[in-house]
Every structure is written in C-alpha cells, then in structure tokens.
Coordinates of C-alpha atoms and ligand atoms in Angstrom, one line a residue:
X1 CA -0.1 -0.2 0.0
X2 CA 1.9 3.1 -1.1
X3 CA 1.7 6.2 1.3
X4 CA -0.4 9.4 0.3
X5 CA 1.8 12.1 -0.4
X6 CA 0.0 15.6 -0.1
X7 CA 1.8 18.3 -2.2
X8 CA 2.4 21.3 0.4
X9 CA 2.5 24.9 -1.0
X10 CA 4.8 26.7 -2.4
X11 CA 7.3 27.9 -0.9
X12 CA 11.0 29.6 -0.7
X13 CA 13.6 27.9 1.4
X14 CA 16.6 29.7 2.0
X15 CA 19.5 27.6 3.5
X16 CA 22.0 29.8 5.2
X17 CA 25.1 27.9 5.1
X18 CA 23.6 26.1 1.9
X19 CA 27.3 24.7 1.2
X20 CA 27.8 22.9 4.5
X21 CA 27.6 18.8 5.2
X22 CA 24.5 19.1 7.1
X23 CA 23.0 20.6 3.6
X24 CA 24.6 18.4 1.6
X25 CA 24.1 15.2 3.4
X26 CA 20.6 16.1 4.8
X27 CA 18.6 19.2 3.5
X28 CA 19.3 19.1 -0.1
X29 CA 18.9 15.3 -1.0
X30 CA 16.3 15.1 1.5
X31 CA 14.7 18.2 -0.5
X32 CA 15.2 16.2 -3.5
X33 CA 13.4 13.1 -2.6
X34 CA 10.3 14.9 -1.4
X35 CA 10.4 16.5 -5.0
X36 CA 10.4 13.0 -6.5
X37 CA 7.6 11.9 -4.8
X38 CA 5.8 14.9 -6.0
X39 CA 5.3 16.8 -2.4
X40 CA 7.4 19.9 -3.3
X41 CA 5.6 22.3 -5.6
X42 CA 7.2 22.9 -8.9
X43 CA 7.5 26.0 -8.4
X44 CA 9.1 26.0 -5.0
X45 CA 12.6 27.5 -4.7
X46 CA 15.8 26.6 -2.8
X47 CA 18.3 29.4 -2.3
X48 CA 21.6 28.3 -0.8
X49 CA 23.3 30.8 0.8
X50 CA 26.9 31.1 2.2
X51 CA 30.1 33.1 1.9
X52 CA 31.7 31.0 -0.8
X53 CA 32.0 32.3 -4.3
X54 CA 29.9 30.6 -6.2
X55 CA 27.5 31.2 -8.8
X56 CA 24.2 29.1 -9.1
X57 CA 25.2 26.7 -11.9
X58 CA 28.3 25.9 -9.5
X59 CA 26.2 25.5 -6.6
X60 CA 23.5 23.5 -8.6
X61 CA 26.8 21.1 -9.4
X62 CA 27.7 20.9 -5.8
X63 CA 24.0 19.9 -5.6
X64 CA 24.3 17.7 -8.0
X65 CA 27.0 15.6 -6.6
X66 CA 25.8 15.8 -3.5
X67 CA 22.5 14.0 -4.2
X68 CA 25.0 11.6 -6.1
X69 CA 26.3 10.7 -2.9
X70 CA 23.5 11.1 -0.1
X71 CA 20.9 11.2 -2.6
X72 CA 19.6 7.7 -0.9
X73 CA 17.6 4.8 -2.6
X74 CA 14.4 7.2 -3.3
X75 CA 17.2 9.3 -5.7
X76 CA 14.9 8.9 -8.8
X77 CA 15.7 9.6 -12.9
X78 CA 18.0 12.4 -14.1
X79 CA 14.9 14.4 -15.7
X80 CA 13.9 15.1 -11.9
X81 CA 17.3 15.9 -11.0
X82 CA 17.6 18.6 -13.7
X83 CA 14.3 19.7 -13.1
X84 CA 14.9 19.9 -9.1
X85 CA 18.0 21.9 -9.6
X86 CA 16.2 24.1 -12.0
X87 CA 14.6 25.4 -8.3
X88 CA 18.1 26.0 -6.6
X89 CA 19.6 29.6 -6.7
X90 CA 22.9 30.8 -4.8
X91 CA 23.5 34.0 -3.2
X92 CA 26.8 34.6 -1.8
X93 CA 26.1 36.2 1.8
X94 CA 28.0 36.7 4.9
X95 CA 25.6 36.6 8.0
X96 CA 27.8 39.1 9.7
X97 CA 28.3 41.7 6.8
X98 CA 26.0 43.2 4.5
X99 CA 26.8 41.6 1.3
X100 CA 24.0 39.6 -0.9
X101 CA 21.1 41.0 1.6
X102 CA 19.7 43.0 -0.7
X103 CA 19.6 40.3 -3.7
X104 CA 17.9 38.0 -1.3
X105 CA 15.4 40.5 -0.4
X106 CA 14.7 41.1 -4.0
X107 CA 14.2 37.7 -4.3
X108 CA 11.9 36.8 -0.9
X109 CA 9.9 40.3 -1.5
X110 CA 6.7 40.6 -3.1
X111 CA 5.6 37.2 -3.2
X112 CA 2.8 35.8 -1.6
X113 CA 4.6 32.0 -0.8
X114 CA 5.6 30.6 2.2
X115 CA 8.9 31.6 3.3
X116 CA 11.5 29.6 5.5
X117 CA 14.9 30.4 6.3
X118 CA 17.0 27.3 7.7
X119 CA 20.1 28.3 9.9
X120 CA 22.1 25.6 9.0
X121 CA 25.4 27.5 10.2
X122 CA 27.0 27.2 13.6
X123 CA 24.9 28.9 16.3
X124 CA 27.3 32.1 17.2
X125 CA 25.5 33.3 13.4
X126 CA 22.0 32.8 14.5
X127 CA 21.3 36.2 15.9
X128 CA 23.4 37.9 13.1
X129 CA 21.4 36.1 10.6
X130 CA 18.1 36.8 12.6
X131 CA 19.0 40.6 13.1
X132 CA 19.8 41.1 9.3
X133 CA 16.5 39.3 8.1
X134 CA 14.3 42.0 10.5
X135 CA 17.0 44.7 8.7
X136 CA 15.9 44.0 5.3
X137 CA 12.3 43.4 6.2
X138 CA 12.4 40.0 5.9
X139 CA 11.3 38.6 9.2
X140 CA 7.9 39.2 8.4
X141 CA 4.8 36.9 10.1
X142 CA 5.1 35.1 7.2
X143 CA 8.6 33.8 7.8
X144 CA 9.7 30.6 9.6
X145 CA 12.9 29.9 11.0
X146 CA 15.0 26.6 11.2
X147 CA 17.5 26.3 13.9
X148 CA 19.8 23.4 14.5
X149 CA 21.5 21.8 17.4
X150 CA 23.5 22.9 19.2
X151 CA 20.9 25.4 20.9
X152 CA 23.0 26.5 24.0
X153 CA 25.8 24.9 25.7
X154 CA 23.8 25.2 29.0
X155 CA 20.8 27.1 30.4
X156 CA 22.2 30.6 30.5
X157 CA 23.2 30.3 26.6
X158 CA 20.2 28.7 25.5
X159 CA 18.0 31.4 27.4
X160 CA 20.1 34.3 26.0
X161 CA 19.8 32.0 22.4
X162 CA 16.0 32.3 23.2
X163 CA 16.2 36.0 24.0
X164 CA 17.5 36.9 21.1
X165 CA 15.7 34.8 18.7
X166 CA 12.3 36.3 20.6
X167 CA 13.6 40.0 19.5
X168 CA 13.0 38.9 15.7
X169 CA 10.4 36.0 16.0
X170 CA 7.4 35.4 17.4
X171 CA 8.1 31.7 19.2
X172 CA 5.4 30.2 16.6
X173 CA 7.9 30.8 14.0
X174 CA 10.6 29.3 15.3
X175 CA 11.5 25.9 14.7
X176 CA 14.2 24.4 16.8
X177 CA 15.0 20.9 15.5
X178 CA 16.0 17.6 16.6
X179 CA 16.0 15.1 13.9
X180 CA 14.8 12.1 16.3
X181 CA 11.6 13.5 16.2
X182 CA 11.3 13.0 12.5
X183 CA 11.8 9.5 12.7
X184 CA 8.6 7.4 11.6
X185 CA 9.1 5.1 14.8
X186 CA 8.8 7.9 17.2
X187 CA 5.7 8.9 15.5
X188 CA 4.3 5.7 15.8
X189 CA 5.5 5.0 19.5
X190 CA 3.0 8.0 19.9
X191 CA 0.2 5.9 17.6
X192 CA 0.6 3.0 19.3
X193 CA 0.5 4.6 22.7
X194 CA -2.3 7.0 22.1
X195 CA -4.1 4.8 19.4
X196 CA -4.8 1.5 21.4
X197 CA -6.8 1.1 24.7
X198 CA -4.1 -2.1 25.0
X199 CA -0.9 0.1 26.5
X200 CA -2.5 2.8 28.1
X201 CA -3.4 1.0 31.1
X202 CA -0.4 -0.5 31.9
X203 CA 1.9 2.4 31.1
X204 CA 2.7 3.1 34.8
X205 CA 4.9 2.3 37.4
X206 CA 2.4 -0.1 38.8
X207 CA 3.1 -2.5 35.9
X208 CA 6.4 -1.2 34.2
X209 CA 9.1 -2.6 35.9
X210 CA 11.8 0.1 34.0
X211 CA 12.5 1.8 30.6
X212 CA 16.0 2.0 29.3
X213 CA 16.8 4.2 26.1
X214 CA 20.1 3.6 24.1
X215 CA 21.5 5.6 21.5
X216 CA 24.6 4.1 20.4
X217 CA 27.2 4.7 17.7
X218 CA 30.3 2.9 16.1
X219 CA 31.8 5.9 14.9
X220 CA 33.8 8.2 17.1
X221 CA 34.6 12.1 17.3
X222 CA 35.6 12.1 13.8
X223 CA 36.5 15.5 12.2
X224 CA 34.5 17.2 15.2
X225 CA 37.1 16.8 18.0
X226 CA 37.3 20.6 18.8
X227 CA 33.4 21.0 19.0
X228 CA 32.8 17.6 20.9
X229 CA 35.4 18.1 23.2
X230 CA 33.9 21.2 25.0
X231 CA 30.5 19.0 24.7
X232 CA 30.5 15.7 25.4
X233 CA 27.8 13.1 25.5
X234 CA 25.6 15.0 27.9
X235 CA 25.3 17.9 25.9
X236 CA 25.6 16.6 22.2
X237 CA 23.3 13.7 23.2
X238 CA 21.6 13.5 26.4
X239 CA 20.4 16.8 26.7
X240 CA 18.6 17.0 23.5
X241 CA 17.6 13.3 22.1
X242 CA 17.4 11.3 24.9
X243 CA 15.7 13.5 26.7
X244 CA 13.0 14.1 23.5
X245 CA 12.6 10.1 23.6
X246 CA 12.1 10.2 27.3
X247 CA 9.5 12.7 27.0
X248 CA 7.7 10.9 24.3
X249 CA 7.6 7.8 26.4
X250 CA 6.8 9.2 29.9
X251 CA 4.3 12.2 29.2
X252 CA 0.6 12.0 29.6
X253 CA -1.7 11.9 26.7
X254 CA -2.1 15.1 25.5
X255 CA -5.8 16.6 24.9
X256 CA -5.3 16.8 21.1
X257 CA -2.3 15.7 18.9
X258 CA -1.7 19.6 18.3
X259 CA 1.8 21.3 18.8
X260 CA 1.5 23.3 22.2
X261 CA -0.8 20.4 23.6
X262 CA 2.0 17.9 23.1
X263 CA 4.6 20.1 24.0
X264 CA 3.3 21.2 27.3
X265 CA 2.9 17.3 27.9
X266 CA 6.7 17.5 27.2
X267 CA 7.8 19.9 29.7
X268 CA 5.6 18.3 32.5
X269 CA 7.9 15.4 32.4
X270 CA 11.5 17.6 32.1
X271 CA 10.4 19.4 35.1
X272 CA 9.1 16.3 37.0
X273 CA 12.6 14.4 36.3
X274 CA 14.8 13.9 39.7
X275 CA 18.0 15.2 40.0
X276 CA 20.8 12.5 39.7
X277 CA 22.8 11.4 42.1
X278 CA 26.5 11.1 41.3
X279 CA 26.4 7.0 42.0
X280 CA 23.8 7.1 39.3
X281 CA 26.0 8.4 36.9
X282 CA 28.9 6.3 35.0
X283 CA 30.8 8.7 32.2
X284 CA 33.8 6.6 29.9
X285 CA 35.9 7.8 27.3
X286 CA 37.0 5.2 24.7
X287 CA 40.1 3.8 24.5
X288 CA 42.2 3.5 20.9
X289 CA 41.1 0.0 18.9
X290 CA 44.1 -1.9 19.1
X291 CA 44.4 -3.6 15.6
X292 CA 44.4 -0.1 14.2
X293 CA 45.6 3.1 16.2
X294 CA 45.9 5.2 13.1
X295 CA 42.5 4.9 11.7
X296 CA 40.7 4.6 15.2
X297 CA 42.6 6.4 18.3
X298 CA 41.6 6.9 21.4
X299 CA 39.5 9.5 22.6
X300 CA 42.2 11.6 23.9
X301 CA 44.0 11.4 20.8
X302 CA 40.8 12.0 18.5
X303 CA 40.2 15.1 20.2
X304 CA 44.2 16.1 20.4
X305 CA 43.8 17.2 24.2
X306 CA 45.6 14.5 26.2
X307 CA 44.3 15.3 29.2
X308 CA 40.7 15.6 28.6
X309 CA 37.8 14.9 31.0
X310 CA 35.0 15.0 28.3
X311 CA 32.7 12.1 28.5
X312 CA 32.3 10.1 25.0
X313 CA 29.7 7.6 27.1
X314 CA 27.3 8.4 29.8
X315 CA 24.9 6.0 31.5
X316 CA 22.2 7.1 34.4
X317 CA 19.4 6.3 36.2
X318 CA 16.9 8.8 36.8
X319 CA 13.4 9.0 37.8
X320 CA 10.1 11.2 37.1
X321 CA 8.3 11.9 40.3
X322 CA 4.8 12.5 39.2
X323 CA 2.0 10.2 39.5
X324 CA 2.1 8.1 36.7
X325 CA 6.3 7.5 37.4
X326 CA 6.9 7.2 41.2
X327 CA 9.5 4.6 41.5
X328 CA 10.0 3.2 37.9
X329 CA 13.6 4.0 37.3
X330 CA 14.6 5.4 33.4
X331 CA 17.9 4.5 32.3
X332 CA 19.6 6.5 30.0
X333 CA 23.1 5.1 27.6
X334 CA 25.0 7.0 24.9
X335 CA 28.0 6.6 23.5
X336 CA 30.9 6.5 20.9
X337 CA 32.8 4.0 19.7
X338 CA 30.5 1.1 20.7
X339 CA 29.7 -2.7 19.8
X340 CA 27.2 -1.7 17.0
X341 CA 25.2 1.2 15.8
X342 CA 21.8 0.9 17.8
X343 CA 19.1 2.9 19.1
X344 CA 16.1 1.4 21.0
X345 CA 14.0 2.5 23.6
X346 CA 12.9 -0.6 25.7
X347 CA 9.7 -0.7 28.2
X348 CA 10.4 -3.8 30.6
X349 CA 7.0 -4.8 32.3
X350 CA 6.8 -6.3 35.5
X351 CA 6.4 -10.2 36.2
X352 CA 2.6 -11.6 36.4
X353 CA 1.9 -11.4 39.9
X354 CA 1.5 -15.1 40.4
X355 CA 3.5 -17.5 38.3
X356 CA 1.6 -20.8 37.6
X357 CA 4.1 -22.9 35.3
X358 CA 6.5 -22.7 38.4
X359 CA 9.5 -20.8 36.4
X360 CA 11.6 -18.2 37.9
X361 CA 10.6 -14.9 38.6
X362 CA 12.3 -12.1 35.7
X363 CA 12.3 -15.0 33.5
X364 CA 9.5 -13.9 31.2
X365 CA 8.8 -10.5 31.1
X366 CA 6.8 -8.6 28.1
X367 CA 9.0 -6.3 26.3
X368 CA 8.0 -3.2 24.3
X369 CA 11.0 -2.7 22.0
X370 CA 11.2 0.5 20.0
X371 CA 14.0 0.5 17.5
X372 CA 15.2 3.7 15.9
X373 CA 18.2 2.6 14.0
X374 CA 20.0 1.3 12.1
X375 CA 16.2 0.1 11.3
X376 CA 13.1 1.0 12.5
X377 CA 10.4 -0.8 14.0
X378 CA 8.1 -1.9 17.0
X379 CA 8.1 -5.4 18.8
X380 CA 6.4 -6.6 21.6
X381 CA 7.8 -9.9 23.5
X382 CA 5.1 -12.2 24.4
X383 CA 6.0 -15.6 26.2
X384 CA 3.8 -18.5 24.6
X385 CA 4.3 -21.8 24.9
X386 CA 7.0 -23.6 23.4
X387 CA 5.4 -25.7 20.4
X388 CA 5.2 -29.3 20.2
X389 CA 5.0 -31.7 22.7
X390 CA 7.4 -31.9 25.6
X391 CA 5.0 -30.5 28.5
X392 CA 4.3 -26.8 29.1
X393 CA 7.4 -24.8 28.6
X394 CA 7.6 -21.3 28.2
X395 CA 9.5 -19.1 25.4
X396 CA 9.4 -15.3 24.3
X397 CA 8.9 -14.6 21.0
X398 CA 8.6 -11.3 19.5
X399 CA 5.5 -9.6 17.9
X400 CA 6.3 -7.4 15.3
X401 CA 4.2 -3.8 15.3
X402 CA 5.6 -2.0 12.4
X403 CA 3.8 -3.9 10.1
X404 CA 6.3 -2.7 7.2
X405 CA 4.5 -5.8 5.3
X406 CA 1.1 -5.4 6.0
X407 CA 1.1 -1.5 5.3
X408 CA 4.5 -2.1 2.0
X409 CA 7.3 -0.1 2.7
X410 CA 7.7 1.9 -0.4
X411 CA 7.6 5.2 1.4
X412 CA 7.7 4.6 4.9
X413 CA 11.1 3.0 5.4
X414 CA 12.6 5.8 3.1
X415 CA 11.8 9.1 4.5
X416 CA 14.7 10.5 6.4
X417 CA 13.7 12.6 9.3
X418 CA 15.0 15.6 8.0
X419 CA 12.9 15.8 4.9
X420 CA 10.0 15.0 6.9
X421 CA 10.4 17.6 9.7
X422 CA 11.3 20.4 6.1
X423 CA 8.2 19.5 4.9
X424 CA 6.5 20.1 8.8
X425 CA 8.1 23.8 8.5
X426 CA 6.3 24.2 5.7
X427 CA 3.1 23.1 6.4
X428 CA 3.7 25.1 9.7
X429 CA 2.9 22.3 11.9
X430 CA 5.5 22.2 15.2
X431 CA 4.3 19.3 16.8
X432 CA 7.6 17.6 16.0
X433 CA 9.9 20.5 17.3
X434 CA 11.0 21.7 20.6
X435 CA 9.7 25.0 22.5
X436 CA 11.8 27.4 23.7
X437 CA 10.9 26.5 27.5
X438 CA 11.3 22.7 26.4
X439 CA 15.1 23.4 25.9
X440 CA 15.5 25.6 28.7
X441 CA 13.9 23.0 31.1
X442 CA 16.4 20.2 29.7
X443 CA 19.1 22.7 30.3
X444 CA 18.3 23.2 33.8
X445 CA 18.2 19.4 34.6
X446 CA 21.4 18.6 32.5
X447 CA 23.4 21.7 34.2
X448 CA 23.7 20.6 38.2
X449 CA 25.0 17.2 36.6
X450 CA 27.8 18.9 34.7
X451 CA 28.4 21.4 37.5
X452 CA 29.0 18.4 39.8
X453 CA 31.4 16.8 37.5
X454 CA 33.6 19.9 36.9
X455 CA 33.2 20.8 41.3
X456 CA 34.4 16.5 42.0
X457 CA 37.3 16.8 38.9
X458 CA 35.6 14.1 37.7
X459 CA 37.4 11.9 35.4
X460 CA 35.6 9.2 32.8
X461 CA 36.2 5.7 32.9
X462 CA 38.0 4.3 30.2
X463 CA 36.5 1.7 28.2
X464 CA 37.5 -0.4 25.2
X465 CA 36.6 0.0 21.4
X466 CA 33.8 -2.2 20.3
X467 CA 32.5 -2.9 23.6
X468 CA 29.1 -1.6 25.5
X469 CA 31.5 1.1 27.7
X470 CA 32.6 1.1 30.9
X471 CA 31.9 -2.1 33.4
X472 CA 30.1 0.7 35.8
X473 CA 27.8 0.9 33.3
X474 CA 26.6 -2.9 33.5
X475 CA 27.0 -2.6 37.4
X476 CA 24.4 0.5 37.6
X477 CA 21.7 -1.8 36.6
X478 CA 23.1 -5.0 37.5
X479 CA 23.2 -4.2 41.5
X480 CA 19.7 -3.5 40.8
X481 CA 19.1 -6.9 39.5
X482 CA 18.7 -5.4 36.4
X483 CA 20.5 -5.7 33.0
X484 CA 20.8 -3.5 30.0
X485 CA 19.7 -4.5 26.6
X486 CA 22.4 -6.2 24.3
X487 CA 23.5 -3.5 22.1
X488 CA 23.1 -5.0 18.5
X489 CA 22.3 -4.4 14.6
Ligands
NAP1 P1 29.8 23.2 8.4 O1 29.8 22.1 7.2 O2 30.9 23.6 9.0 O3 29.0 24.5 7.3 C1 28.6 25.7 7.6 C2 28.1 26.2 6.7 O4 27.9 28.1 7.2 C3 28.8 26.7 5.5 O5 28.3 26.2 4.4 C4 29.4 27.6 5.3 O6 30.0 28.2 4.3 C5 28.5 28.5 6.1 N1 29.4 30.1 6.7 C6 29.8 30.1 8.0 N2 30.8 31.0 8.0 C7 29.4 32.1 7.3 C8 29.1 33.1 7.7 N3 29.6 34.5 8.3 N4 28.2 33.4 7.0 C9 27.3 33.0 5.9 N5 27.5 31.6 5.9 C10 28.9 31.1 6.5 O7 28.8 23.1 9.3 P2 27.7 21.4 9.2 O8 28.0 20.6 9.8 O9 27.0 22.0 7.9 O10 26.2 22.3 10.5 C11 25.7 23.6 10.4 C12 24.8 23.6 11.8 O11 24.2 22.2 11.8 C13 25.5 23.7 12.7 O12 24.8 24.5 13.9 C14 26.1 22.1 13.5 O13 26.5 22.0 15.0 C15 24.1 21.4 12.8 N6 24.3 20.2 13.0 C16 25.3 19.8 11.8 C17 24.7 18.2 11.8 C18 25.7 17.4 10.6 O14 25.3 16.2 10.7 N7 26.6 18.3 10.1 C19 24.3 17.5 12.6 C20 23.3 18.1 13.6 C21 23.5 19.5 13.5 P3 31.1 29.4 3.8 O15 32.1 29.0 4.6 O16 31.5 29.2 2.5 O17 30.7 30.9 4.5

C-alpha cells in the first residue's frame, strides 16, 4: 500500500550554510526526495546562501554531486534531478556583513509564498542572521526559521539565544529541530501509545518495571573533535535527543495531537525529572582500537587533548516524580565507538503477579522494543508455549508491530527524518519541534549534573573500542537486579 503524498503549498526556502555538511548530506538530498515524491511543488524555490564565491550554476553542480553521494534509494531519474536543480539559486551572503542581503530581499519580497529560513550554520551566527533578516524586511509574519542544535551549551546560553531569536520572531515562527523526532517510529510510538486501548492502562509504575533508552554509535568523534571536546555526550546527546525520547515515552496523553498540547506534556516530564545522584551516573572515554590505532585512535588523541575529561559515553539512572512514574527507574545510555550502531527504547514490564507455571521470577517479561536505528520498528515480546510435545515450556517471541509487510514499505522506510521535518516547517506544524521552554527546562536539569562533575574533577572511565562502555555501566543496572538490552545491529 503506497503512502499518500499531499503536496505542500508553494514555498521559498533559504538555506544559510547551503554549502555545508548538513545541507549537502541531509537537507538538499531530502528536498530532492520530496521533489521526486511529488510533495515539493514544481514552483518552490531553494536558495543556498554562504560566503563561498559560487554562482548558481556551480552551486547546482555541487548539489548534483551531493545528491549523487547522499541521495539515497529514492533518488529518481535524471530528468527529475534537472528539474529539481532548476529550482535552486545561490547567493553569496556573509551572515556578519551586508553583502548579498539586498539580492536576497529582492528575491523574497513581493511574493505570497511561504518563506522559510534554515539556519544551517554555527549557532554563533543565529543572532546575526536573525538581525539581518529583520533589517532587510524579511522577518515578517510569514517567515519561519529553522534552527539546528546545539541550542546553547547550558541554561544561561540557551536563554540568551531564545531571547535573541524572540527579538525578531514569535515562538510560533521558530522551529528548533531535533531530527530524532522526525523518525517514523517515534511518531509510531505515539500512535501505538495513544491510538490503542491496550497499552495506556499498563503504562505506569504499577506495571512497568523500568525503561531503557540507548543510543549507541560505532563512530568516534571524527572531524568534530574540537566541538565535541567542549560538549561531551551529555550536552551532545542526552540533553536533546535522549531527553526528547524520554519525554515521548513518559508524557501524559495530550488532549489533542496539536503542537502546544504535545509540547506542554513533554515539558511537564522534564520538569518532573529527579536530579541525578553521582552514583547513578557513569561517564566513559573510548580507548584506541589496538588493531588500528591510527585510523581508530582513543578519544583523547582524537580530540587532541591528552588531559581531556570530556565523556564520550554516559549511562545514568533517573526517576520521574509524578503519579504515573514514581518509583520506576529510567536508564539512559549513549556513547561512541560502541559495539554496534543502535538506538532503542525498551519498556520492560513487571512479572505476572503469580506464576502458575513454576518458572523463576523475571524469566519471562513482556518487553516492548522501539527500534530507531539502524532499522526502525516496534516489537512486543510475549510469552507463549513452546510449540510441540514435551510439556508446558515457555518461550518469548517478538510480535512485530511495525507492519511493514501489511502496509508495504514504499515510502515508509525511506523518508528521512530531515525531509519529514522540513515538510512540517512548510506546513507550519510545530508538533515535532522543541519549544523554547522545553529546551531551557532540559538544560536546567542537565546543568547541575555537569557542574557536579566539574566541582569533583570527575575523570571518565576508559572503555574498550567496540565494547558496551565501562563495566561500571553494567553494574549500574546489575546492582538493582536488571540488565541492559544487548547492543546489536
Ligand atoms: P559546516 O559543514 O561547517 O557548514 C557551515 C556552513 O556555514 C557552510 O555552508 C559555510 O559556508 C557557512 N558559513 C560559515 N560562516 C558563515 C558566515 N559568516 N556567513 C554565511 N555563511 C557562513 O557545518 P554543518 O555540519 O553543515 O553544520 C551546520 C549546523 O548544523 C551547525 O549548527 C551544526 O551544529 C548543526 N548540525 C550539523 C549536523 C551534521 O550532521 N553536519 C548534525 C546536527 C546539527 P562558507 O564557509 O562558504 O560561508
């Protein structure tokens, strides 16, 4: 069953940082795929803007190559590519100067199309761009801006950034992107939770033993060493991606599936999060791969900082102090250079109150697994009788709830989070974007944890390349009689 594609209204999208890595890898190939799918209207325009001295033709050539490299399976035929490239323009613009802005103004003003401005540049330039959009008359009520992470590095800087953007734009014009929220399965999680009678009555501390969220990467810091060493896993992953997943899994049912109704409930979760005690956090730093230290150096070598105390791994336990979740632990874990690339949320239900089969407690538990990458899907582990003769022996089997076969996977599996979110910007739907107060609340929870490490001069524990992190992370669960899900592809 092919999914329905509803074209969006005509739009002009300006990508500041249109020559950068994110634009080439995600934004432009994503737009191309939406063009091929018939969702991007034929008259929509995409305007790349950056300092590099290109003209529109050489920009189109750059984008052609980027789509060739990162276009993905849906990249369609050459005629479509030519038609898409014909919708592209390029302007040389310095976010901190005056060159190029008048040309942009000429292109943007006097149309009645949707105007979107994607700030795919370093956050230090957000204020400069916002200020110039206003100066040149483009920050009108039709304008929408998309801002990338990192949104601040602590509560103070996030507040300052929110304040700067609020000088020029209303909150309903600001789209703070977290691409995890654009994943098909994340939305499916909400459908499964709030569209079925089955789960919601069990979705609380009475029936759920604990919840785990893991985002494991096999890559190291790569070329982002300088940025990463100032951020670490807590700022780079936990404060945004893991926190957003935690919110969706733990929030109360919103009254409507509408932007502020959903975001109000997410905010309540963040505000109800308990502070994390030092013995409930494990930080780690990856070691070199002994088989190839040159290509896969240890963390400190990779960031060129032999005394670095920044974590490339974190595991922590927290609780949510509200009626639904009091007493249910939430375990979060993320790290680089781990055994496999895998993102998964796991809801582990409690034992049945009485086991009539005489099996050991904890042996068979329902486990709901929400897989986000590398493959997306939802499975529910249920206990059944092992088929065949030989008495009543129990086994656990997964029920696949992603229904790829039933629905067909034509579009479902291949719509990248970025392309979905960009189309939401054009549609004016903020449900899957973070609101300013959510981001600030997340920092308000994160800041004391980071300040605690700094005050204690905490040194991350080393862990082996290709492992599951420091052994202390395993102990974090084991001492409470629990264990992490395996990190597998
Ligand atoms: P990047 O590869 O370094 O690209 C930066 C872009 O900004 C380039 O197009 C650059 O072009 C332009 N630029 C720099 N200074 C400028 C100025 N003064 N005026 C106008 N344009 C300027 O960075 P990126 O990886 O694409 O990341 C962009 C943003 O997305 C960052 O905020 C990053 O944190 C965020 N992000 C990136 C990724 C990713 O996968 N790459 C993932 C999540 C978030 P010129 O040098 O030609 O001006």
